Short mmCIF file of C-alpha atoms and ligand atoms in Angstrom, two decimals:
data_model
loop_
_atom_site.label_atom_id
_atom_site.label_comp_id
_atom_site.label_asym_id
_atom_site.label_seq_id
_atom_site.Cartn_x
_atom_site.Cartn_y
_atom_site.Cartn_z
CA UNK T 288 13.06 39.51 8.88
CA UNK T 289 15.30 37.03 9.98
CA UNK T 290 18.75 38.06 10.80
CA UNK T 291 21.33 35.78 11.65
CA UNK T 292 24.24 37.02 13.21
CA UNK T 293 27.65 35.33 13.04
CA UNK T 294 25.67 32.41 14.25
CA UNK T 295 28.63 29.45 15.61
CA UNK T 296 27.14 26.23 16.50
CA UNK T 297 28.82 23.39 18.34
CA UNK T 298 27.68 19.54 19.11
CA UNK T 299 30.10 18.44 22.12
CA UNK T 300 29.39 15.39 22.50
CA UNK T 301 31.06 13.00 25.48
CA UNK T 302 33.78 11.24 23.55
CA UNK T 303 33.31 12.17 20.91
CA UNK T 304 35.18 14.93 18.20
CA UNK T 305 33.04 18.57 18.72
CA UNK T 306 32.06 18.79 15.56
CA UNK T 307 31.01 23.00 15.19
CA UNK T 308 28.27 22.55 12.37
CA UNK T 309 28.19 26.60 12.28
CA UNK T 310 30.85 28.95 12.25
CA UNK T 311 30.34 31.98 11.79
CA UNK T 312 27.33 32.53 9.97
CA UNK T 313 24.96 35.56 9.21
CA UNK T 314 22.68 36.04 7.11
CA UNK T 315 19.59 38.26 6.44
CA UNK T 316 16.44 36.62 4.71
CA UNK T 317 13.84 39.17 3.65
CA UNK T 318 9.38 39.32 3.52
CA UNK T 319 8.15 37.63 0.52
CA UNK T 320 11.67 35.26 -0.46
CA UNK T 321 11.69 32.44 -1.93
CA UNK T 322 16.03 30.63 -1.39
CA UNK T 323 17.93 27.59 -1.19
CA UNK T 324 20.45 26.86 1.23
CA UNK T 325 22.78 24.43 -0.85
CA UNK T 326 25.38 22.52 0.13
CA UNK T 327 26.81 18.38 0.71
CA UNK T 328 26.09 15.87 3.66
CA UNK T 329 26.97 17.35 6.97
CA UNK T 330 27.50 21.16 5.99
CA UNK T 331 24.70 22.54 8.17
CA UNK T 332 22.13 23.15 6.92
CA UNK T 333 19.16 21.42 9.59
CA UNK T 334 21.81 23.34 12.03
CA UNK T 335 21.01 26.99 10.43
CA UNK T 336 17.35 25.53 9.37
CA UNK T 337 16.39 24.33 13.13
CA UNK T 338 18.78 28.28 14.23
CA UNK T 339 15.77 30.58 12.62
CA UNK T 340 13.35 28.36 13.41
CA UNK T 341 14.55 28.30 17.34
CA UNK T 342 14.41 24.72 17.33
CA UNK T 343 18.21 25.01 18.90
CA UNK T 344 20.05 27.53 20.59
CA UNK T 345 23.59 28.46 18.86
CA UNK T 346 26.72 28.87 21.17
CA UNK T 347 27.69 31.98 19.61
CA UNK T 348 25.93 35.63 17.86
CA UNK T 349 22.00 35.85 17.59
CA UNK T 350 19.15 35.48 15.33
CA UNK T 351 16.02 38.06 15.03
CA UNK T 352 13.54 37.12 14.15
CA UNK T 353 11.07 40.92 13.13
CA UNK T 354 13.17 42.37 16.25
CA UNK T 355 12.45 39.97 18.06
CA UNK T 356 16.24 38.46 19.52
CA UNK T 357 15.41 34.44 19.89
CA UNK T 358 17.77 34.29 23.23
CA UNK T 359 16.29 36.61 24.42
CA UNK T 360 12.83 34.77 24.66
CA UNK T 361 11.36 32.61 27.88
CA UNK T 362 10.36 29.37 26.73
CA UNK T 363 6.79 29.75 27.05
CA UNK T 364 7.20 32.69 24.59
CA UNK T 365 9.66 31.26 22.32
CA UNK T 366 6.98 28.55 21.66
CA UNK T 367 4.19 30.40 21.37
CA UNK T 368 5.74 32.53 18.67
CA UNK T 369 6.68 29.38 16.79
CA UNK T 370 3.43 28.55 16.45
CA UNK T 371 2.42 31.42 15.64
CA UNK T 372 4.91 32.70 13.22
CA UNK T 373 6.79 29.76 11.58
CA UNK T 374 5.67 26.96 9.41
CA UNK T 375 8.93 24.10 9.79
CA UNK T 376 9.03 20.60 7.91
CA UNK T 377 10.65 18.72 8.78
CA UNK T 378 13.66 15.98 7.66
CA UNK T 379 12.37 13.10 9.02
CA UNK T 380 8.65 14.66 8.65
CA UNK T 381 8.07 13.90 11.96
CA UNK T 382 4.55 12.96 12.32
CA UNK T 383 2.36 11.60 14.74
CA UNK T 384 2.43 7.88 14.41
CA UNK T 385 -1.65 7.40 16.53
CA UNK T 386 -3.72 10.45 13.83
CA UNK T 387 -4.25 10.25 10.58
CA UNK T 388 -2.15 12.45 7.55
CA UNK T 389 -5.76 15.16 8.27
CA UNK T 390 -5.39 15.31 12.42
CA UNK T 391 -1.72 15.58 11.44
CA UNK T 392 -2.63 18.49 8.99
CA UNK T 393 -5.25 20.02 11.74
CA UNK T 394 -3.35 19.49 14.57
CA UNK T 395 -0.86 22.68 14.67
CA UNK T 396 -4.10 24.76 13.67
CA UNK T 397 -6.10 23.76 16.92
CA UNK T 398 -3.15 24.58 18.35
CA UNK T 399 -3.30 27.98 17.49
CA UNK T 400 -7.44 27.32 17.57
CA UNK T 401 -8.68 27.93 14.41
CA UNK T 402 -12.02 27.40 14.52
CA UNK T 403 -12.42 23.57 13.73
CA UNK T 404 -14.68 23.81 10.46
CA UNK T 405 -11.89 26.57 8.94
CA UNK T 406 -9.38 23.57 10.75
CA UNK T 407 -11.14 20.00 8.31
CA UNK T 408 -10.99 22.32 4.91
CA UNK T 409 -8.64 23.86 5.37
CA UNK T 410 -6.53 20.29 5.59
CA UNK T 411 -9.03 18.30 3.42
CA UNK T 412 -7.78 20.53 0.58
CA UNK T 413 -4.25 21.23 1.87
CA UNK T 414 -4.12 17.49 0.96
CA UNK T 415 -5.67 17.16 -1.97
CA UNK T 416 -3.55 19.81 -3.30
CA UNK T 417 -0.55 17.60 -2.19
CA UNK T 418 -2.38 14.24 -3.87
CA UNK T 419 -3.27 13.69 -0.83
CA UNK T 420 -7.10 13.94 -0.89
CA UNK T 421 -7.99 9.88 -1.48
CA UNK T 422 -5.89 9.05 2.16
CA UNK T 423 -7.27 11.25 4.31
CA UNK T 424 -8.25 8.69 6.71
CA UNK T 425 -5.12 7.32 7.12
CA UNK T 426 -1.91 6.77 9.17
CA UNK T 427 1.23 7.40 8.49
CA UNK T 428 2.93 3.75 8.74
CA UNK T 429 -0.08 3.38 5.79
CA UNK T 430 1.25 6.01 3.29
CA UNK T 431 4.60 5.18 1.91
CA UNK T 432 7.66 7.40 2.02
CA UNK T 433 7.35 10.45 -0.50
CA UNK T 434 3.23 9.98 0.59
CA UNK T 435 3.88 10.74 4.99
CA UNK T 436 6.54 13.58 3.04
CA UNK T 437 3.67 15.40 1.51
CA UNK T 438 1.73 15.19 4.67
CA UNK T 439 4.72 16.89 6.70
CA UNK T 440 4.43 19.23 3.37
CA UNK T 441 0.47 20.27 3.95
CA UNK T 442 0.87 20.14 7.24
CA UNK T 443 3.19 23.43 7.52
CA UNK T 444 1.83 25.48 4.61
CA UNK T 445 -1.85 24.66 6.54
CA UNK T 446 -1.50 26.73 9.66
CA UNK T 447 0.17 29.94 7.18
CA UNK T 448 2.86 30.23 8.75
CA UNK T 449 5.16 33.73 7.43
CA UNK T 450 8.36 32.21 7.46
CA UNK T 451 8.39 28.51 6.79
CA UNK T 452 11.38 26.86 7.28
CA UNK T 453 11.78 23.26 4.62
CA UNK T 454 14.13 20.64 5.23
CA UNK T 455 14.49 18.83 1.49
CA UNK T 456 10.50 18.15 0.70
CA UNK T 457 11.24 16.58 -2.33
CA UNK T 458 13.65 13.70 -1.60
CA UNK T 459 11.63 10.61 -1.26
CA UNK T 460 9.65 12.84 -4.15
CA UNK T 461 9.75 12.24 -8.23
CA UNK T 462 9.48 14.69 -10.37
CA UNK T 463 5.23 15.25 -11.27
CA UNK T 464 4.76 15.27 -7.63
CA UNK T 465 7.27 17.34 -6.83
CA UNK T 466 7.80 20.19 -8.71
CA UNK T 467 3.58 20.11 -7.34
CA UNK T 468 4.30 20.55 -4.13
CA UNK T 469 7.37 23.51 -5.74
CA UNK T 470 3.71 24.81 -7.74
CA UNK T 471 2.08 25.46 -4.61
CA UNK T 472 4.57 26.70 -2.76
CA UNK T 473 5.02 29.03 -5.10
CA UNK T 474 1.70 30.31 -4.58
CA UNK T 475 1.80 30.82 -1.66
CA UNK T 476 4.50 33.00 -1.72
CA UNK T 477 2.83 34.87 -4.08
CA UNK T 478 -1.15 34.73 -2.23
CA UNK T 479 -0.46 34.69 1.07
CA UNK T 480 3.22 36.60 1.18
CA UNK T 481 5.82 33.62 2.80
CA UNK T 482 8.52 33.67 3.29
CA UNK T 483 10.02 29.99 1.52
CA UNK T 484 13.66 28.54 2.50
CA UNK T 485 14.72 25.07 1.52
CA UNK T 486 17.27 22.65 2.74
CA UNK T 487 18.27 21.20 -0.51
CA UNK T 488 20.38 18.91 -2.48
CA UNK T 489 17.61 19.05 -4.41
CA UNK T 490 18.44 20.95 -8.56
CA UNK T 491 14.18 20.68 -9.34
CA UNK T 492 13.88 23.04 -6.12
CA UNK T 493 17.62 25.08 -6.93
CA UNK T 494 16.45 25.33 -9.98
CA UNK T 495 12.97 27.26 -9.19
CA UNK T 496 14.97 29.44 -5.71
CA UNK T 497 15.38 33.30 -6.23
CA UNK T 498 18.39 33.16 -4.73
CA UNK T 499 20.82 30.73 -3.77
CA UNK T 500 22.75 30.88 -0.96
CA UNK T 501 25.94 28.18 0.09
CA UNK T 502 27.55 25.97 2.88
CA UNK T 503 30.43 24.34 2.92
CA UNK T 504 31.71 22.80 6.20
CA UNK T 505 29.24 24.96 8.51
CA UNK T 506 29.95 28.52 6.19
CA UNK T 507 28.67 30.30 3.85
CA UNK T 508 30.84 30.44 0.65
CA UNK T 509 29.86 33.78 -1.64
CA UNK W 52 17.93 -16.03 -9.70
CA UNK W 53 15.32 -13.75 -8.13
CA UNK W 54 11.84 -13.69 -9.71
CA UNK W 55 7.90 -12.17 -8.82
CA UNK W 56 4.97 -14.20 -10.17
CA UNK W 57 1.58 -11.51 -10.78
CA UNK W 58 2.80 -10.81 -7.49
CA UNK W 59 -0.17 -9.07 -5.61
CA UNK W 60 0.04 -7.49 -2.82
CA UNK W 61 -3.32 -5.86 -0.51
CA UNK W 62 -3.87 -3.76 2.28
CA UNK W 63 -6.70 -3.83 4.34
CA UNK W 64 -6.79 -1.64 7.18
CA UNK W 65 -10.15 -0.78 9.31
CA UNK W 66 -12.09 1.84 8.18
CA UNK W 67 -10.00 2.68 5.07
CA UNK W 68 -10.49 1.98 1.04
CA UNK W 69 -8.13 -1.65 0.27
CA UNK W 70 -4.92 -0.29 -1.12
CA UNK W 71 -3.43 -2.45 -4.40
CA UNK W 72 -0.29 -2.09 -4.17
CA UNK W 73 0.87 -4.84 -6.17
CA UNK W 74 -1.28 -5.81 -9.07
CA UNK W 75 -0.42 -8.81 -11.39
CA UNK W 76 3.68 -8.43 -10.83
CA UNK W 77 5.62 -10.62 -12.57
CA UNK W 78 10.01 -10.01 -12.78
CA UNK W 79 13.24 -11.53 -12.75
CA UNK W 80 16.68 -10.42 -12.26
CA UNK W 81 19.74 -12.45 -13.02
CA UNK W 82 22.84 -12.98 -10.72
CA UNK W 83 24.71 -9.35 -11.15
CA UNK W 84 22.43 -6.96 -12.51
CA UNK W 85 22.32 -3.28 -11.40
CA UNK W 86 18.83 -2.69 -11.95
CA UNK W 87 16.09 0.86 -11.02
CA UNK W 88 12.65 0.82 -9.89
CA UNK W 89 11.20 3.90 -10.69
CA UNK W 90 7.74 5.67 -10.69
CA UNK W 91 5.38 7.95 -8.88
CA UNK W 92 5.24 8.71 -5.15
CA UNK W 93 2.91 5.33 -4.03
CA UNK W 94 3.15 3.06 -6.97
CA UNK W 95 4.27 0.43 -5.21
CA UNK W 96 8.38 -0.12 -5.28
CA UNK W 97 8.78 0.23 -1.64
CA UNK W 98 6.07 -2.56 -1.19
CA UNK W 99 7.90 -4.61 -4.34
CA UNK W 100 10.91 -4.14 -2.74
CA UNK W 101 9.45 -5.68 0.95
CA UNK W 102 7.81 -8.31 -0.97
CA UNK W 103 12.26 -9.07 -2.70
CA UNK W 104 13.29 -9.00 -0.11
CA UNK W 105 10.38 -11.82 2.55
CA UNK W 106 9.61 -8.99 4.53
CA UNK W 107 6.11 -8.52 2.91
CA UNK W 108 4.17 -11.42 1.92
CA UNK W 109 2.02 -10.99 -1.07
CA UNK W 110 -1.85 -11.88 -0.83
CA UNK W 111 -1.38 -14.33 -4.29
CA UNK W 112 1.72 -14.69 -7.17
CA UNK W 113 5.20 -16.45 -5.40
CA UNK W 114 8.19 -14.62 -4.81
CA UNK W 115 11.32 -17.16 -5.97
CA UNK W 116 14.49 -16.70 -4.75
CA UNK W 117 17.66 -18.96 -5.81
CA UNK W 118 14.95 -21.15 -6.00
CA UNK W 119 13.45 -20.89 -2.50
CA UNK W 120 10.26 -19.49 -2.71
CA UNK W 121 9.94 -17.62 0.00
CA UNK W 122 6.80 -18.22 1.40
CA UNK W 123 6.75 -21.46 1.91
CA UNK W 124 9.86 -21.35 3.79
CA UNK W 125 9.28 -21.83 8.23
CA UNK W 126 9.71 -18.18 10.25
CA UNK W 127 13.31 -19.38 10.89
CA UNK W 128 14.60 -20.77 7.66
CA UNK W 129 13.31 -16.91 6.35
CA UNK W 130 15.52 -15.05 8.37
CA UNK W 131 18.18 -17.14 7.92
CA UNK W 132 18.06 -16.74 4.91
CA UNK W 133 17.45 -12.93 4.64
CA UNK W 134 21.17 -13.08 6.73
CA UNK W 135 22.77 -14.97 4.47
CA UNK W 136 22.07 -13.44 0.75
CA UNK W 137 20.35 -10.33 0.68
CA UNK W 138 21.06 -7.55 2.74
CA UNK W 139 18.19 -4.45 2.22
CA UNK W 140 18.82 -0.93 3.31
CA UNK W 141 15.69 1.44 3.89
CA UNK W 142 14.26 4.20 3.36
CA UNK W 143 13.96 5.43 6.11
CA UNK W 144 17.13 3.60 6.99
CA UNK W 145 16.03 1.64 10.76
CA UNK W 146 19.31 2.69 12.30
CA UNK W 147 19.67 1.18 16.22
CA UNK W 148 19.73 4.20 18.47
CA UNK W 149 21.93 3.57 20.68
CA UNK W 150 24.73 1.98 18.78
CA UNK W 151 27.63 3.78 17.11
CA UNK W 152 27.72 4.52 13.03
CA UNK W 153 30.51 0.95 13.14
CA UNK W 154 28.15 -0.51 15.63
CA UNK W 155 25.41 -0.33 13.96
CA UNK W 156 27.20 -1.68 11.15
CA UNK W 157 28.68 -3.88 12.59
CA UNK W 158 25.94 -5.64 13.66
CA UNK W 159 24.76 -8.26 10.53
CA UNK W 160 28.08 -9.37 10.41
CA UNK W 161 27.96 -10.14 14.59
CA UNK W 162 24.94 -12.01 14.06
CA UNK W 163 26.44 -13.15 10.53
CA UNK W 164 29.08 -15.31 13.16
CA UNK W 165 31.71 -12.61 11.45
CA UNK W 166 34.94 -12.29 13.53
CA UNK W 167 35.42 -9.69 15.91
CA UNK W 168 38.79 -8.70 14.26
CA UNK W 169 37.13 -9.13 9.93
CA UNK W 170 34.40 -6.76 11.89
CA UNK W 171 35.85 -4.85 12.63
CA UNK W 172 38.11 -3.67 9.38
CA UNK W 173 35.12 -4.21 7.14
CA UNK W 174 32.68 -2.24 8.49
CA UNK W 175 35.66 0.71 9.22
CA UNK W 176 36.60 0.19 5.76
CA UNK W 177 33.30 0.80 4.38
CA UNK W 178 32.61 4.03 6.77
CA UNK W 179 35.31 5.36 5.21
CA UNK W 180 33.70 4.64 1.44
CA UNK W 181 31.09 6.02 2.01
CA UNK W 182 33.36 9.95 3.77
CA UNK W 183 31.88 8.38 7.78
CA UNK W 184 34.95 7.50 9.15
CA UNK W 185 35.86 10.60 11.23
CA UNK W 186 32.36 9.72 13.32
CA UNK W 187 32.77 6.18 13.21
CA UNK W 188 31.77 6.05 17.67
CA UNK W 189 28.97 8.36 17.15
CA UNK W 190 25.17 6.92 17.22
CA UNK W 191 22.55 8.63 14.42
CA UNK W 192 20.83 11.16 16.60
CA UNK W 193 25.08 13.11 16.07
CA UNK W 194 24.61 12.59 12.38
CA UNK W 195 22.42 15.08 9.72
CA UNK W 196 20.01 12.94 7.18
CA UNK W 197 22.29 12.12 4.49
CA UNK W 198 25.45 10.63 7.41
CA UNK W 199 22.32 8.32 8.11
CA UNK W 200 21.35 7.57 4.98
CA UNK W 201 25.32 6.95 4.36
CA UNK W 202 25.45 4.23 7.46
CA UNK W 203 22.38 2.31 6.49
CA UNK W 204 23.81 2.24 3.73
CA UNK W 205 27.62 0.68 4.90
CA UNK W 206 25.88 -1.22 6.62
CA UNK W 207 23.50 -2.66 3.86
CA UNK W 208 27.36 -3.56 2.04
CA UNK W 209 29.55 -5.04 5.25
CA UNK W 210 28.13 -7.76 5.03
CA UNK W 211 28.22 -8.42 1.32
CA UNK W 212 24.90 -10.43 0.66
CA UNK W 213 24.33 -11.78 -3.20
CA UNK W 214 20.65 -9.21 -3.29
CA UNK W 215 21.10 -6.01 -1.96
CA UNK W 216 17.56 -4.06 -2.39
CA UNK W 217 18.33 -0.56 -2.27
CA UNK W 218 15.14 1.98 -1.07
CA UNK W 219 16.22 5.99 -2.29
CA UNK W 220 19.40 5.52 -1.15
CA UNK W 221 20.37 8.52 -2.47
CA UNK W 222 17.32 11.01 -0.96
CA UNK W 223 19.36 13.03 1.29
CA UNK W 224 22.36 13.39 -0.56
CA UNK W 225 24.81 15.68 -2.52
CA UNK W 226 25.04 15.15 -6.43
CA UNK W 227 29.25 14.46 -5.24
CA UNK W 228 28.36 11.88 -2.79
CA UNK W 229 25.37 10.50 -4.50
CA UNK W 230 27.71 9.56 -7.42
CA UNK W 231 30.66 7.92 -4.63
CA UNK W 232 27.63 5.80 -3.67
CA UNK W 233 26.77 4.60 -6.69
CA UNK W 234 30.39 4.22 -7.81
CA UNK W 235 31.03 2.01 -4.43
CA UNK W 236 28.63 0.13 -5.81
CA UNK W 237 29.06 -1.15 -9.27
CA UNK W 238 33.04 -1.72 -7.61
CA UNK W 239 31.12 -4.32 -5.21
CA UNK W 240 28.80 -5.07 -7.74
CA UNK W 241 31.74 -5.81 -10.82
CA UNK W 242 34.36 -7.53 -8.00
CA UNK W 243 31.41 -9.69 -5.67
CA UNK W 244 29.26 -9.80 -8.22
CA UNK W 245 26.47 -8.59 -6.20
CA UNK W 246 22.70 -7.56 -7.68
CA UNK W 247 22.29 -4.44 -7.32
CA UNK W 248 18.41 -3.66 -7.52
CA UNK W 249 17.61 0.30 -6.46
CA UNK W 250 13.74 1.90 -5.95
CA UNK W 251 14.76 5.09 -6.72
CA UNK W 252 13.21 9.38 -8.10
CA UNK W 253 16.93 9.75 -8.55
CA UNK W 254 18.57 10.58 -12.12
CA UNK W 255 21.70 10.36 -10.79
CA UNK W 256 20.75 6.58 -9.87
CA UNK W 257 18.94 5.75 -12.94
CA UNK W 258 21.26 6.82 -15.34
CA UNK W 259 24.03 3.83 -13.93
CA UNK W 260 21.60 1.53 -14.05
CA UNK W 261 21.54 -1.32 -16.54
CA UNK W 262 17.98 -1.20 -16.38
CA UNK W 263 14.67 1.11 -15.16
CA UNK W 264 11.54 -1.20 -14.62
CA UNK W 265 8.24 1.39 -14.22
CA UNK W 266 6.05 1.43 -11.75
CA UNK W 267 2.50 2.98 -11.91
CA UNK W 268 -0.13 2.05 -9.91
CA UNK W 269 1.12 -0.71 -8.88
CA UNK W 270 1.82 -2.49 -12.11
CA UNK W 271 4.83 -2.17 -14.02
CA UNK W 272 4.23 -0.36 -17.65
CA UNK W 273 5.64 -1.93 -20.75
N1 ATP G 836 -0.26 -0.43 5.34
C1 ATP G 836 -0.46 0.11 4.22
N2 ATP G 836 -1.83 0.20 4.22
C2 ATP G 836 -2.80 0.78 3.23
N3 ATP G 836 -1.83 1.45 3.05
C3 ATP G 836 0.02 1.46 2.13
C4 ATP G 836 0.08 0.64 3.70
N4 ATP G 836 1.56 0.69 3.16
C5 ATP G 836 1.74 1.03 1.83
N5 ATP G 836 0.08 1.23 0.97
C6 ATP G 836 0.06 2.19 0.31
O1 ATP G 836 1.12 1.35 -0.72
C7 ATP G 836 1.59 2.33 -2.40
C8 ATP G 836 2.54 2.07 -2.73
O2 ATP G 836 3.07 2.42 -1.60
P1 ATP G 836 5.01 2.16 -1.80
O3 ATP G 836 5.47 2.00 -0.23
O4 ATP G 836 5.28 1.44 -1.97
O5 ATP G 836 5.02 3.50 -2.65
P2 ATP G 836 6.95 3.99 -2.99
O6 ATP G 836 6.20 3.03 -4.44
O7 ATP G 836 7.78 3.33 -2.23
O8 ATP G 836 6.13 5.33 -2.88
P3 ATP G 836 7.55 6.56 -1.97
O9 ATP G 836 8.09 7.48 -3.73
O10 ATP G 836 6.75 7.73 -2.33
O11 ATP G 836 8.02 5.99 -2.23
C9 ATP G 836 0.73 3.29 -2.01
O12 ATP G 836 -0.67 4.20 -1.72
C10 ATP G 836 0.75 3.31 -0.05
O13 ATP G 836 -0.13 4.30 0.74
N1 ATP G 837 23.68 16.10 18.32
C1 ATP G 837 24.62 16.31 17.50
N2 ATP G 837 26.12 16.49 17.53
C2 ATP G 837 27.42 16.31 17.15
N3 ATP G 837 27.16 15.99 16.32
C3 ATP G 837 25.72 16.60 15.37
C4 ATP G 837 24.89 16.42 15.65
N4 ATP G 837 24.26 17.03 14.86
C5 ATP G 837 24.10 17.47 14.00
N5 ATP G 837 25.96 16.80 13.30
C6 ATP G 837 26.96 17.38 12.96
O1 ATP G 837 26.86 18.83 12.89
C7 ATP G 837 27.55 18.96 11.51
C8 ATP G 837 26.04 19.33 10.81
O2 ATP G 837 24.70 18.63 10.52
P1 ATP G 837 23.25 18.86 10.03
O3 ATP G 837 22.58 18.18 10.36
O4 ATP G 837 22.93 20.72 10.14
O5 ATP G 837 24.21 18.74 8.07
P2 ATP G 837 22.91 18.95 7.09
O6 ATP G 837 23.98 19.98 5.96
O7 ATP G 837 21.63 18.89 7.48
O8 ATP G 837 23.03 17.71 6.08
P3 ATP G 837 22.83 16.60 5.37
O9 ATP G 837 22.42 16.83 3.87
O10 ATP G 837 23.09 15.66 5.78
O11 ATP G 837 20.68 16.82 5.51
C9 ATP G 837 26.96 17.08 10.76
O12 ATP G 837 28.27 16.70 10.30
C10 ATP G 837 26.42 16.07 12.01
O13 ATP G 837 27.46 15.09 11.64
MG1 MG G 838 19.18 18.11 6.78
MG1 MG G 839 8.86 3.89 -1.22
#
């Protein structure tokens, strides 16, 4: 279960007008959901995902994941919790430039203590599934935009987290690649019960989502 | 006139299999075109745009822009030529992190020697047109993904180049923002005769293109 209880997030920079990125957002997600958060550019989708994943703390309200209030956890426990339970696909990918595609995908499993053979097999398997089986030894700057995006997807899925927070995972993909990715995610949702929460503008993703949540100016539109 | 004559681009990294990103590509674009290059992720779209804009040199063949063979120009002349004539919207935006949105948009005009008042007016005007009129003093890390993308678009258009090479300019935009951007580009195409060459997966862009060129595995599919 993931819940946000009346969450408000305000960005207050020096010399610029404060931005209310989320305004009293209350949502709950059940185990095994396959849901899309949609809304205009700037409406708060990335901020919502960041708050759900404990990457950002709200100014008001709280976020509860599996009974744990993320705002009350010690830093070290929050890091451990994210490592064990949450897979994140970033809008800008955030790949490690000095690692190859395979090393990027293995990295989280390494931190989780997964054994070496198992890590390598899973990484190569997932990279094959996203169509990059022949590019595993390339670094990010040797890959196209959409290829980098697929490495970011493989990395989040390889650690088999309980919750996947996917920020625009298909933005740079052609339809064939996007549909293949969605097939893979649906399979993992069914086979492992992984909960998928997408932030997206992509009609192809929205079409597959079992539930669609609309954000506008930081608020949920019912 | 922009032409590629039997252009081949090969990436030859250490320890990895060479990749033929473009294979004998011959294309020509007339002044005032509004054309889209489409194709699967990894098919060579970004590479083609980089070669058209003189950001990357082919291993075989040549690129001729307005009668100038880009491969035979001295570095300093090529830099000047790009500054004067080519506007580039990068797939990963490449905004300057320490500059505000307005400063990012003004930067190219500054290099071109446009006067201070004129630069500021054009920058603010263009940022308004892409829906960021109230965010001109924010830096990129204070903006959403789609907002950063729109700053990158405004920057390329503000200098009113003769050719705009736009690499997936709508990937992170909702439909309202994407359509508004396409309206703006169509207006500049008609009003100033600017040539637009898009690399895209986006059906909304393809729908508006007057010509569509398909790439697959680095080759043009006729
Ligand atoms: N520096 C490099 N070293 C090795 N291969 C590269 C390099 N840069 C690009 N490539 C490869 O060249 C091919 C074409 O890349 P390009 O970026 O042009 O594709 P694209 O059509 O823009 O893809 P996308 O839609 O994913 O952005 C890809 O297979 C890519 O991995
Ligand atoms: N560090 C920050 N400082 C100020 N404002 C910020 C900051 N980070 C985000 N914002 C603002 O918060 C609002 C919501 O941002 P968010 O990234 O969640 O939008 P989004 O829905 O993901 O947009 P997109 O579809 O363009 O990715 C935007 O107006 C954005 O500019
Ligand atoms: Mg976002
Ligand atoms: Mg590309």
